[in-house]
Tab-separated table of C-alpha atoms and ligand atoms in Angstrom:
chain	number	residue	atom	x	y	z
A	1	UNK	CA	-4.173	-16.343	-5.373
A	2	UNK	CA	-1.007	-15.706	-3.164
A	3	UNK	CA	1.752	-16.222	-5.428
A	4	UNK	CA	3.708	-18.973	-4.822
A	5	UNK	CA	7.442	-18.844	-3.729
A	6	UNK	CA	7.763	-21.567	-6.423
A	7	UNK	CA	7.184	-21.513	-9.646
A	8	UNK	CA	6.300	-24.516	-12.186
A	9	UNK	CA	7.694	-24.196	-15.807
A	10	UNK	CA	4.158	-23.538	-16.732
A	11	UNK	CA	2.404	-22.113	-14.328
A	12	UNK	CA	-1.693	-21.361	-14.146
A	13	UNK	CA	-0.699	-17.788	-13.429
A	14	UNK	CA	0.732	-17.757	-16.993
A	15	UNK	CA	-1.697	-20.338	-18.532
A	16	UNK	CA	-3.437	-17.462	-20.636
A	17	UNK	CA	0.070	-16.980	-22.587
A	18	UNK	CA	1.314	-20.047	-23.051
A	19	UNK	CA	-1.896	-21.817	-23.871
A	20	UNK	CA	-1.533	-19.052	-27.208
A	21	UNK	CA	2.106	-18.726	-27.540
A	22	UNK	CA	3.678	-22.756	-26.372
A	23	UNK	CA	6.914	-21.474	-27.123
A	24	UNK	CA	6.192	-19.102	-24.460
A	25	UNK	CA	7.287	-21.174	-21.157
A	26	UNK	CA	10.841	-22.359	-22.286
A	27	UNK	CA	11.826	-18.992	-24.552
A	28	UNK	CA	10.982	-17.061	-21.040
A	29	UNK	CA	13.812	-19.113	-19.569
A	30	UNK	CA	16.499	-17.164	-21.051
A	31	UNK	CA	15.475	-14.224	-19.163
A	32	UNK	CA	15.673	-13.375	-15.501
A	33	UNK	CA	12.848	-13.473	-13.485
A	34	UNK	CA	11.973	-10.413	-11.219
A	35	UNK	CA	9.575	-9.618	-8.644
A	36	UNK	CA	7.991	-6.114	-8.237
A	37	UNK	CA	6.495	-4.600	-4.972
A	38	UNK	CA	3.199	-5.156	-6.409
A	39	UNK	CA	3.485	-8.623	-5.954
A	40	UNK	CA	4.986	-8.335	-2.594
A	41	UNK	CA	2.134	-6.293	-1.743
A	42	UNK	CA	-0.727	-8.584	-2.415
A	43	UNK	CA	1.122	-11.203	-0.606
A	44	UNK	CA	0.758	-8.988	2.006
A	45	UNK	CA	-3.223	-8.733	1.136
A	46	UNK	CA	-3.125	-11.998	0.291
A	47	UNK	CA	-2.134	-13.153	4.141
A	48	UNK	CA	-4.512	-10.634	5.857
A	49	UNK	CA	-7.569	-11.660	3.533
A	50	UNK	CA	-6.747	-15.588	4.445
A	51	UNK	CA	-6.666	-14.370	8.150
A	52	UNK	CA	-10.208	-12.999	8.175
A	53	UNK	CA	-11.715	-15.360	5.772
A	54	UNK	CA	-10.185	-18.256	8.126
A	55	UNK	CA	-11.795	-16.321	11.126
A	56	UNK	CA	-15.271	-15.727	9.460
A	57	UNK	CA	-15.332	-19.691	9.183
A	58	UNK	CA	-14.152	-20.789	12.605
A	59	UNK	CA	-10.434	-21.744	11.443
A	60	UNK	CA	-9.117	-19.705	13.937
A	61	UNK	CA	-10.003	-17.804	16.816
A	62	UNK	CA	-10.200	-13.631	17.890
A	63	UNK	CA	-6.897	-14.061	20.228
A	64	UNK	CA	-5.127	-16.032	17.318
A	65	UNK	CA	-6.528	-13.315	14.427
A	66	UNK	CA	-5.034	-10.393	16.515
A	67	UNK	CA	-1.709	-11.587	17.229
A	68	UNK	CA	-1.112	-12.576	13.310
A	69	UNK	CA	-2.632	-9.644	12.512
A	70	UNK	CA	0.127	-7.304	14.722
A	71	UNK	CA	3.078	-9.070	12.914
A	72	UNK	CA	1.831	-8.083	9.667
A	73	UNK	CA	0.941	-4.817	10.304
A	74	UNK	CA	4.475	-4.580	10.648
A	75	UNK	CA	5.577	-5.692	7.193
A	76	UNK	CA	6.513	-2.683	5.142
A	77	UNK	CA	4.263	-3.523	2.639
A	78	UNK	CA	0.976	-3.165	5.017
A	79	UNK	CA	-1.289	-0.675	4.170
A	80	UNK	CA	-4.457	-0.025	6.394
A	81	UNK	CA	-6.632	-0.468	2.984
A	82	UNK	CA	-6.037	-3.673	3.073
A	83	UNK	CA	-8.147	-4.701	6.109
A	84	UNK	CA	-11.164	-2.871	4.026
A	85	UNK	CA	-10.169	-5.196	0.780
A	86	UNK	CA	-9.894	-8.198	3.111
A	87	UNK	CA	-13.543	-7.460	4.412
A	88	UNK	CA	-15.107	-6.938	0.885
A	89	UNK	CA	-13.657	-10.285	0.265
A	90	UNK	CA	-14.431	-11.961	3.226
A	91	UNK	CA	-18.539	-10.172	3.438
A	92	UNK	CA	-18.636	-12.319	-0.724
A	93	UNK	CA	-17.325	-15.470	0.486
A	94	UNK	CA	-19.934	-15.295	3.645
A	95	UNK	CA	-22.893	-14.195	1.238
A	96	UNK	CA	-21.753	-17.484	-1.306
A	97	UNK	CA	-21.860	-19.549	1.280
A	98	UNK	CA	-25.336	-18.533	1.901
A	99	UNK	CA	-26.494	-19.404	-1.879
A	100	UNK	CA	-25.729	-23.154	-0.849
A	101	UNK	CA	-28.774	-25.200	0.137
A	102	UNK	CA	-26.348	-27.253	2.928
A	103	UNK	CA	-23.875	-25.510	4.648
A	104	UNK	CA	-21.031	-26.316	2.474
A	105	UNK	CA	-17.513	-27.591	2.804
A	106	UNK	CA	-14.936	-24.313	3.052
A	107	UNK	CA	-11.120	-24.515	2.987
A	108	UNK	CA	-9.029	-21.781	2.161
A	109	UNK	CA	-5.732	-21.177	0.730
A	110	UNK	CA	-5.874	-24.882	-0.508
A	111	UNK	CA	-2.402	-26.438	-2.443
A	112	UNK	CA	-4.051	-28.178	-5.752
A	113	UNK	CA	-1.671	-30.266	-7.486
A	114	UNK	CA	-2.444	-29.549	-11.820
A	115	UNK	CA	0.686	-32.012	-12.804
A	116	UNK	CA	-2.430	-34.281	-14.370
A	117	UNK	CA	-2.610	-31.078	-16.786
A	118	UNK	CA	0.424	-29.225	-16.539
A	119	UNK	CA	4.014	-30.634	-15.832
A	120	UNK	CA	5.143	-30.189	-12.129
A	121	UNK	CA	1.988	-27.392	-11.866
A	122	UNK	CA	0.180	-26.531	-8.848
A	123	UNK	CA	-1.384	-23.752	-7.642
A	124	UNK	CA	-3.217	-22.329	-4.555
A	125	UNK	CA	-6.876	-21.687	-4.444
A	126	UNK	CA	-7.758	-18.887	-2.124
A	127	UNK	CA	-10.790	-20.078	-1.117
A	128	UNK	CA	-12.983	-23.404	-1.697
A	129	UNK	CA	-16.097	-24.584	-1.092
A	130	UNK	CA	-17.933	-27.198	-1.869
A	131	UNK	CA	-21.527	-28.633	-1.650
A	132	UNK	CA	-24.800	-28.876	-3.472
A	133	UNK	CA	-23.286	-31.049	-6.114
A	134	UNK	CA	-21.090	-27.498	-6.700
A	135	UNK	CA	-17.645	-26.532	-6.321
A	136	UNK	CA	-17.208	-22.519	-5.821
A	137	UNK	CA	-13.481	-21.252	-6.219
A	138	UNK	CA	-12.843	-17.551	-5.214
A	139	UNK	CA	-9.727	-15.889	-6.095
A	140	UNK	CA	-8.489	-12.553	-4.450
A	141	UNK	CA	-6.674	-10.099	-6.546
A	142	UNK	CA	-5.220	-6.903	-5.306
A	143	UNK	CA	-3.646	-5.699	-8.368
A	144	UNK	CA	-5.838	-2.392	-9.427
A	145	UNK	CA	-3.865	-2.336	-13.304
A	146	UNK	CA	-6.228	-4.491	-14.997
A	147	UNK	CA	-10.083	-5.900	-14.483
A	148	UNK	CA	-9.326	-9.430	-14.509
A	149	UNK	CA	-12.559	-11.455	-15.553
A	150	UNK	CA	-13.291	-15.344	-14.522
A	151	UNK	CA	-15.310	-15.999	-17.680
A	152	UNK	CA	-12.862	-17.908	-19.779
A	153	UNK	CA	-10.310	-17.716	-17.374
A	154	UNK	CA	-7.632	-20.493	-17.518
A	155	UNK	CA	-6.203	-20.049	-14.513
A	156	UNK	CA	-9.274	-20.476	-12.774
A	157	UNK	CA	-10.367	-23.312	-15.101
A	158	UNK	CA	-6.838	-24.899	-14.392
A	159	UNK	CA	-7.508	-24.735	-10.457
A	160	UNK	CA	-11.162	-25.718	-10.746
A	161	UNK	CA	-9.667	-29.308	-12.465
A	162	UNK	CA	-7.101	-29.629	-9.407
A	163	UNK	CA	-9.553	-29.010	-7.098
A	164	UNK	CA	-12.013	-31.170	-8.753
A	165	UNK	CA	-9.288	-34.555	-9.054
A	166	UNK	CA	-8.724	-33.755	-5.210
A	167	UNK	CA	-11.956	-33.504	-3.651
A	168	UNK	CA	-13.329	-36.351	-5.926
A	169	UNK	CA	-12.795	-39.110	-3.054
A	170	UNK	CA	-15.022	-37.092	-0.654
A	171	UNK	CA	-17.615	-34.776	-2.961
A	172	UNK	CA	-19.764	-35.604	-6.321
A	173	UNK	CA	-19.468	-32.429	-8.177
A	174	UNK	CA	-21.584	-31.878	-11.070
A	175	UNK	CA	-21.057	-27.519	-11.764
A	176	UNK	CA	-18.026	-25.657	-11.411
A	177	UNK	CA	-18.070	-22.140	-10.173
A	178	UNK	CA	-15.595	-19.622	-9.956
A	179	UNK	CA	-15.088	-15.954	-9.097
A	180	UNK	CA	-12.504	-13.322	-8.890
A	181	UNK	CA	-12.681	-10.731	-5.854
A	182	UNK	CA	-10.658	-7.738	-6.954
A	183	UNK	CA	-12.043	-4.988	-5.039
A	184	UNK	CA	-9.698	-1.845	-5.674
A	185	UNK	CA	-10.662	-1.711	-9.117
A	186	UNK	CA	-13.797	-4.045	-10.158
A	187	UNK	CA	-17.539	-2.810	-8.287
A	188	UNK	CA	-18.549	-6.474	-8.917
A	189	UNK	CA	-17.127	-9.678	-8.446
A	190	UNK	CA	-16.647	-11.702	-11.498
A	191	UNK	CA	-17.908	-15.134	-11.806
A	192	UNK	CA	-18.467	-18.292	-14.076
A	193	UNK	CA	-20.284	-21.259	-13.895
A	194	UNK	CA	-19.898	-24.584	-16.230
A	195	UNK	CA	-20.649	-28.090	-15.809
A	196	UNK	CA	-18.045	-30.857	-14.526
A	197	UNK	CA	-17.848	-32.181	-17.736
A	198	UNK	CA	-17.583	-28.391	-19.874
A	199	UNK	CA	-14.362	-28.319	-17.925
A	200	UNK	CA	-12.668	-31.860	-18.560
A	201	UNK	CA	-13.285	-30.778	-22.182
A	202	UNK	CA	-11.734	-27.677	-21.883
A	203	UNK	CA	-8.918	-29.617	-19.351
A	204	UNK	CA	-7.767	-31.901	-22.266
A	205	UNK	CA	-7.296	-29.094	-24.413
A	206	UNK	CA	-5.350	-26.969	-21.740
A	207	UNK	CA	-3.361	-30.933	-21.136
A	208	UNK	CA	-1.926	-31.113	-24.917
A	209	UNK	CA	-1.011	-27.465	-25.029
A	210	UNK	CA	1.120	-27.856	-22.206
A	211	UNK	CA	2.576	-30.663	-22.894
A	212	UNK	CA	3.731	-29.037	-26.215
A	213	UNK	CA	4.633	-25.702	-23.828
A	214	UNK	CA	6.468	-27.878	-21.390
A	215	UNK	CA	8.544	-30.095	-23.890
A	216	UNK	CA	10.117	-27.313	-25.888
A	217	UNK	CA	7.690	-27.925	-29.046
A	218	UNK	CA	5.483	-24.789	-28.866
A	219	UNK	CA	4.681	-22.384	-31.307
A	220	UNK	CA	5.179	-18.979	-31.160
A	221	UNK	CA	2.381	-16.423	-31.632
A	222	UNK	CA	2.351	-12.705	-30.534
A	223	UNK	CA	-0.856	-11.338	-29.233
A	224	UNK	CA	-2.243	-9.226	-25.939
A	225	UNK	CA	-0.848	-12.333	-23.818
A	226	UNK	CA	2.653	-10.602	-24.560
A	227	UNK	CA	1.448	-7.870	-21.981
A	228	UNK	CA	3.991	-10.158	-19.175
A	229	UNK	CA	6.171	-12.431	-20.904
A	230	UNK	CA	9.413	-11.839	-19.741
A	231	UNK	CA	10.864	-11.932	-23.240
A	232	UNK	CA	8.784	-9.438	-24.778
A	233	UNK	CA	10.662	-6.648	-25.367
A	234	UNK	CA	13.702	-9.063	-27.046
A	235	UNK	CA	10.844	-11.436	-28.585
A	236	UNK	CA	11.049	-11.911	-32.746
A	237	UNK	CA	8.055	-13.179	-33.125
A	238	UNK	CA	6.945	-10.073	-31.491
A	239	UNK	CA	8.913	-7.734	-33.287
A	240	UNK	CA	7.627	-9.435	-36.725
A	241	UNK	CA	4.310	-9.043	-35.914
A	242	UNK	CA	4.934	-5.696	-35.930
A	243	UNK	CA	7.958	-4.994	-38.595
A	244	UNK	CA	6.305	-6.848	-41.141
A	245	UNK	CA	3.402	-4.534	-41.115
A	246	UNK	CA	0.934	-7.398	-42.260
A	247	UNK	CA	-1.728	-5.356	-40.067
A	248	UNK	CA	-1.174	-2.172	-42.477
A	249	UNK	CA	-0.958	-4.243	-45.692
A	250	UNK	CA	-4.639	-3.853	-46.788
A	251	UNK	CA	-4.381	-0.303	-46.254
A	252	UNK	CA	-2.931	0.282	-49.427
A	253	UNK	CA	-5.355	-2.501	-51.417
A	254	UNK	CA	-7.827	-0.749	-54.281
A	255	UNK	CA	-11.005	-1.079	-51.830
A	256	UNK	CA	-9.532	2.538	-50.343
A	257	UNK	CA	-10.013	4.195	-53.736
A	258	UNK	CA	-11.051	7.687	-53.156
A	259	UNK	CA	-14.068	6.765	-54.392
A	260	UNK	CA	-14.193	5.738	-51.036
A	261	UNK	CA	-13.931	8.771	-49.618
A	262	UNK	CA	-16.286	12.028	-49.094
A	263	UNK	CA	-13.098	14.348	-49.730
A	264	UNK	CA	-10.758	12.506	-52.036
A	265	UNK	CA	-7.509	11.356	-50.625
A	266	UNK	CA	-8.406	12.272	-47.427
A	267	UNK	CA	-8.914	9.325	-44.770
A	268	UNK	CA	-12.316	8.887	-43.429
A	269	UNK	CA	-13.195	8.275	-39.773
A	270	UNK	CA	-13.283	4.560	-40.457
A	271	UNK	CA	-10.384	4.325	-42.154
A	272	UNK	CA	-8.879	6.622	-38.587
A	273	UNK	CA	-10.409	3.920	-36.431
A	274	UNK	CA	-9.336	1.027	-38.391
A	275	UNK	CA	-5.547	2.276	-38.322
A	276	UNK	CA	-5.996	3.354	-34.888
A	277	UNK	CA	-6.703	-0.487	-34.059
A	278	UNK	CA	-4.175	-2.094	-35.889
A	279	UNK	CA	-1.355	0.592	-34.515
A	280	UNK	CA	-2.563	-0.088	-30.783
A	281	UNK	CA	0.092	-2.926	-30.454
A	282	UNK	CA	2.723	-1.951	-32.286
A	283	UNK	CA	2.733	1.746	-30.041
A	284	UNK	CA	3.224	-0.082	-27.226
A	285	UNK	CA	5.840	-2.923	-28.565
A	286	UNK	CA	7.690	0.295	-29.808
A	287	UNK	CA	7.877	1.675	-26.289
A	288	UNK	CA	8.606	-1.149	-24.423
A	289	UNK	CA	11.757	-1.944	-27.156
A	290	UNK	CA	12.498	1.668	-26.258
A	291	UNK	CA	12.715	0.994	-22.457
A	292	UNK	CA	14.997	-2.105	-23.158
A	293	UNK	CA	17.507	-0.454	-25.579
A	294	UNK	CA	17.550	2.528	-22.956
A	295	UNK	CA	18.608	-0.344	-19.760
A	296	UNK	CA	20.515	-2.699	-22.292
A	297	UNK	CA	22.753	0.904	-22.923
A	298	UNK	CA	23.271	1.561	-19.130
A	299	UNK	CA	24.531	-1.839	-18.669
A	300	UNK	CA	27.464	-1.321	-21.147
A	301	UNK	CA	25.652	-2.136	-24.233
A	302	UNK	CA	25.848	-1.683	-27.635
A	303	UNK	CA	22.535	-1.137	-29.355
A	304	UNK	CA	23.475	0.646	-32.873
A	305	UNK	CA	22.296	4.026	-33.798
A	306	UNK	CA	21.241	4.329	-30.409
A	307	UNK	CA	22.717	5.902	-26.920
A	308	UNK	CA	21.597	7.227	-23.944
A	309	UNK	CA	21.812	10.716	-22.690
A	310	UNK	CA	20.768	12.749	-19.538
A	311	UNK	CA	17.241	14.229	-19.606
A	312	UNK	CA	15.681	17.377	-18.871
A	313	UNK	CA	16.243	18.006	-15.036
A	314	UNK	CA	15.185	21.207	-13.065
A	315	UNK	CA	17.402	23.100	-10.544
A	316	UNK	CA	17.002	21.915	-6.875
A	317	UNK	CA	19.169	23.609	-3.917
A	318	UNK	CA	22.082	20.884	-2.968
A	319	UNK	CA	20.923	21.284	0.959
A	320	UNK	CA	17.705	22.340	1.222
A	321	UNK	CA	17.999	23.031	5.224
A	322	UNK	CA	21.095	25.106	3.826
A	323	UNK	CA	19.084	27.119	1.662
A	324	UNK	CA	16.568	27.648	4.123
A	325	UNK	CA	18.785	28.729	6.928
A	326	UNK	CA	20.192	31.295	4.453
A	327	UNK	CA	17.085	33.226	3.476
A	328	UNK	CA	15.874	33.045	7.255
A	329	UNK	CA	19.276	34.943	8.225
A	330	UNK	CA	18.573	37.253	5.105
A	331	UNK	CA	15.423	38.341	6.797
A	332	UNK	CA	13.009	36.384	5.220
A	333	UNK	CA	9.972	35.001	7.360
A	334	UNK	CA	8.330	31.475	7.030
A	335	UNK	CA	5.383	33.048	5.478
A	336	UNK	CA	7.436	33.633	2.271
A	337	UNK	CA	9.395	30.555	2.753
A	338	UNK	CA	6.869	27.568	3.299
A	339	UNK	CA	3.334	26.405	1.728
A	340	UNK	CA	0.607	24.551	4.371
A	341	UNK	CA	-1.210	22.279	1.863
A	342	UNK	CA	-3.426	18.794	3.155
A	343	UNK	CA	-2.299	15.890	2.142
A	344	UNK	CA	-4.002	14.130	-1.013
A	345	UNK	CA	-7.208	12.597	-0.894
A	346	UNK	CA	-6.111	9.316	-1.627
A	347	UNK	CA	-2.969	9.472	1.176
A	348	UNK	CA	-5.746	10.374	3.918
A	349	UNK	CA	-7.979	7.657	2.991
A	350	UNK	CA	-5.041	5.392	2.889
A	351	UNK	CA	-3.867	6.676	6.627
A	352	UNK	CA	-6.823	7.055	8.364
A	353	UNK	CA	-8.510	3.914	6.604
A	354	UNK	CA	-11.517	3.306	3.803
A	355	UNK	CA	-14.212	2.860	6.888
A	356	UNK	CA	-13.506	5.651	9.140
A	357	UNK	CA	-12.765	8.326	6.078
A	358	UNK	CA	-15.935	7.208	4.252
A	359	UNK	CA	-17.578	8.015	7.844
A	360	UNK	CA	-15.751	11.545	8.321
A	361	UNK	CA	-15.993	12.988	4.943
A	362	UNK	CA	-18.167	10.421	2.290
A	363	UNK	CA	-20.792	13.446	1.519
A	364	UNK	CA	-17.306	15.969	1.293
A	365	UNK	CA	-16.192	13.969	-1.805
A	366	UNK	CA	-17.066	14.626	-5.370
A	367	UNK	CA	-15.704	12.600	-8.225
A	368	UNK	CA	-15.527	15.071	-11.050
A	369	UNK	CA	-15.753	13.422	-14.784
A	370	UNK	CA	-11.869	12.752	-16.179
A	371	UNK	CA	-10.923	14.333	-19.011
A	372	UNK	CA	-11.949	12.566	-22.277
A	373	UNK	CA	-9.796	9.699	-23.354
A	374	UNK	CA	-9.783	7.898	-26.558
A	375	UNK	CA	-10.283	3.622	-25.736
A	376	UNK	CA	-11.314	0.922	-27.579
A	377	UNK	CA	-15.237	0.847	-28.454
A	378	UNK	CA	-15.179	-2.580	-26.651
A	379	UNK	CA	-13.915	-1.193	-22.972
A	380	UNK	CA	-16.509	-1.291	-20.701
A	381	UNK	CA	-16.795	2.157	-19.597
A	382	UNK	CA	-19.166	4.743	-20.435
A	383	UNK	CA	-18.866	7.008	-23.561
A	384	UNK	CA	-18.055	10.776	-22.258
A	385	UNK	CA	-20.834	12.981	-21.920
A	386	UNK	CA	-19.677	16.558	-22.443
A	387	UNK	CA	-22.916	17.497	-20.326
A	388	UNK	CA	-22.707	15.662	-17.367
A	389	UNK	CA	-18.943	16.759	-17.213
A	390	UNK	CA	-20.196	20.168	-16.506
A	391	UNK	CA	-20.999	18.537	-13.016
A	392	UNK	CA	-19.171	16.812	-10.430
A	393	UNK	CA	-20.721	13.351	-8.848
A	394	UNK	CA	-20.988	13.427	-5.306
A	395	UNK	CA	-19.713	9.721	-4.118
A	396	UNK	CA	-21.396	8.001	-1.596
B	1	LIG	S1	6.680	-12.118	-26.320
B	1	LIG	FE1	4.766	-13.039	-26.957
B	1	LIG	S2	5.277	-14.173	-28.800
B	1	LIG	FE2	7.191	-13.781	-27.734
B	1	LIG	S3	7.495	-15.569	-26.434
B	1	LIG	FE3	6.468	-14.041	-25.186
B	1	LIG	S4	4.304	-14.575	-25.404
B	1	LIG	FE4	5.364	-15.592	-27.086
């Protein structure tokens, strides 16, 4: 969804941590909140995707498309991927539309007020439409850090229910569907389908948690949905989840005997995974402390034990023009002075656009296997295959 200018206490955006941690929404007060280009970015994607999708369903015409679509192409954050992103979108919402049995109703970037769930909430559904006794959200994400999946997904569930309470004067909606378009990173769109009354259920449950969230009576509880809380790195309940070493406790418990073991008092790969799992967290919690302490420091703090000095730098010529000019008058040509290399794959495709480079060079570019990395058994991905790294994949 665009992200709104204006933000409720407890937002859906955040609904996945504070429906764990309630304490969550008034503890993040005390810090300031901060924007990042990312998100100025996909509200730059966001606008050009609601531009085409409004144009693939009549909302506004060729003439009008073009002359929005020349004011954002000056914003600094345009890139000309995002016309290709805003098509993948757009070529879903025209095939969902499709699946419907009567052409249904379609709205898009549609204000749903949540304060039946969530104190002062609202949100804004990229896309709706509705018929067949079905409502079908579609959310556009540009982010490319993390899949984001609709099963489960509260913010989806949370704009489902505000979509639901408005349309309910107009439409008799028995199944809720809802999908998340994020096409830099995901092959597939993500989707979920419940019943009506699956999602009241779920919708009372989401109600009480805020309510706790929103009147200062949560709970804290440190988990993955720490990832963005603006707190995190200064969080307790964070840092005892991972000082108290509760995760490591049963290391040390009789059951890892060296009995245990095939070479005695060595570990054994299960006992490597299992302390590989319960370390995950606290690895990253360390370096995220690290990268507060280090900005806490420049900003005339004290953090004890602790200070910051200047790291490793290489030598660079003060005026490079300078230092060119110079060897040129020593008699140097610009054969020894200069290197002619292409740009990067990925800064071509950006400049001359997805479509046109795909066109030009799609049978000229091999994806070659990455080098192995060690991930959770759960993540989605492939195992490696020493084998088939031997040999590039052409992509098509
Ligand atoms: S860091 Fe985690 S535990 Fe602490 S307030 Fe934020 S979400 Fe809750």
């Amino acid at each position: 969804m665009a992200t709104p200018t204006k933000h409720a206490l407890c937002s859906a955006s955040s609904s996945e941590r504070w429906m764990h941690c309630t304490a969550a929404p008034r503890f993040e007060e005390n810090f300031p909140a901060t924007t990042s280009d990312y998100a100025e970015e996909g509200r730059t994607a966001h606008a050009i995707c609601e531009l085409y999708a409004k144009y693939a369903f009549g909302g506004i015409t060729k003439r009008s498309l073009n002359s929005s679509l020349k004011k954002l192409r000056e914003d600094r954050f345009f890139s000309e991927e995002m016309i290709q992103t805003a098509d993948v979108y757009v070529q879903y919402l025209k095939e969902k539309a499709m699946t419907f049995e009567h052409p249904p109703y379609i709205q898009q970037e549609v204000r749903v007020d949540l304060s039946s769930y969530i104190p002062d909430g609202f949100g804004t559904c990229d896309c709706i439409m509705i018929g067949d006794d079905t409502l079908h959200i579609t959310d556009y994400k540009h982010g490319k850090g993390v899949i984001v999946s609709a099963e489960n997904n509260s913010q989806m569930r949370l704009y489902a229910l505000g979509a639901i309470q408005q349309y309910s004067m107009l439409f008799s909606v028995k199944n809720v569907s809802m999908a998340i378009v994020q096409p830099r990173i995901a092959e597939t769109v993500s989707e979920e389908t419940i019943t009506v009354d699956e999602l009241l259920t779920w919708g009372e449950k989401a109600k009480a948690l805020a309510y706790k969230a929103y009147t200062g009576l949560g709970e804290f509880k440190a988990g993955d949905w720490c990832l963005f809380c603006r707190g995190k790195a200064q969080c307790k309940a964070r840092a005892e989840k991972y000082t108290a070493l509760e995760d490591f406790k049963d290391f040390a418990l009789p059951k890892n005997t060296i009995e245990d073991k095939a070479v005695p008092g060595v570990l054994t790969n299960a006992d490597v995974g299992d302390l590989l799992t319960r370390g995950a967290g606290l690895k990253k919690w360390y370096e995220e402390l690290q990268e507060y302490a280090l900005s806490a420091i420049l900003n005339g703090e004290n953090i004890p034990g602790w200070k910051a000095v200047a790291g490793r730098s290489n030598r660079v010529f003060a005026d490079a023009d300078k230092a060119l000019e110079l060897l040129k008058a020593a008699g140097y040509d610009d054969k020894t002075l200069y290197t002619h290399t292409a740009k990067s794959l990925s800064v071509l495709e950006k400049t001359i656009g997805v479509k046109k480079f795909q066109e030009i060079l799609g049978k000229q570019i091999v994806k070659p296997v990455g080098a192995p990395t060690l991930v959770v058994a759960s993540d989605k991905r492939e195992p490696y295959n020493p084998a088939k790294a031997d040999f590039a994949e052409v992509v098509s």
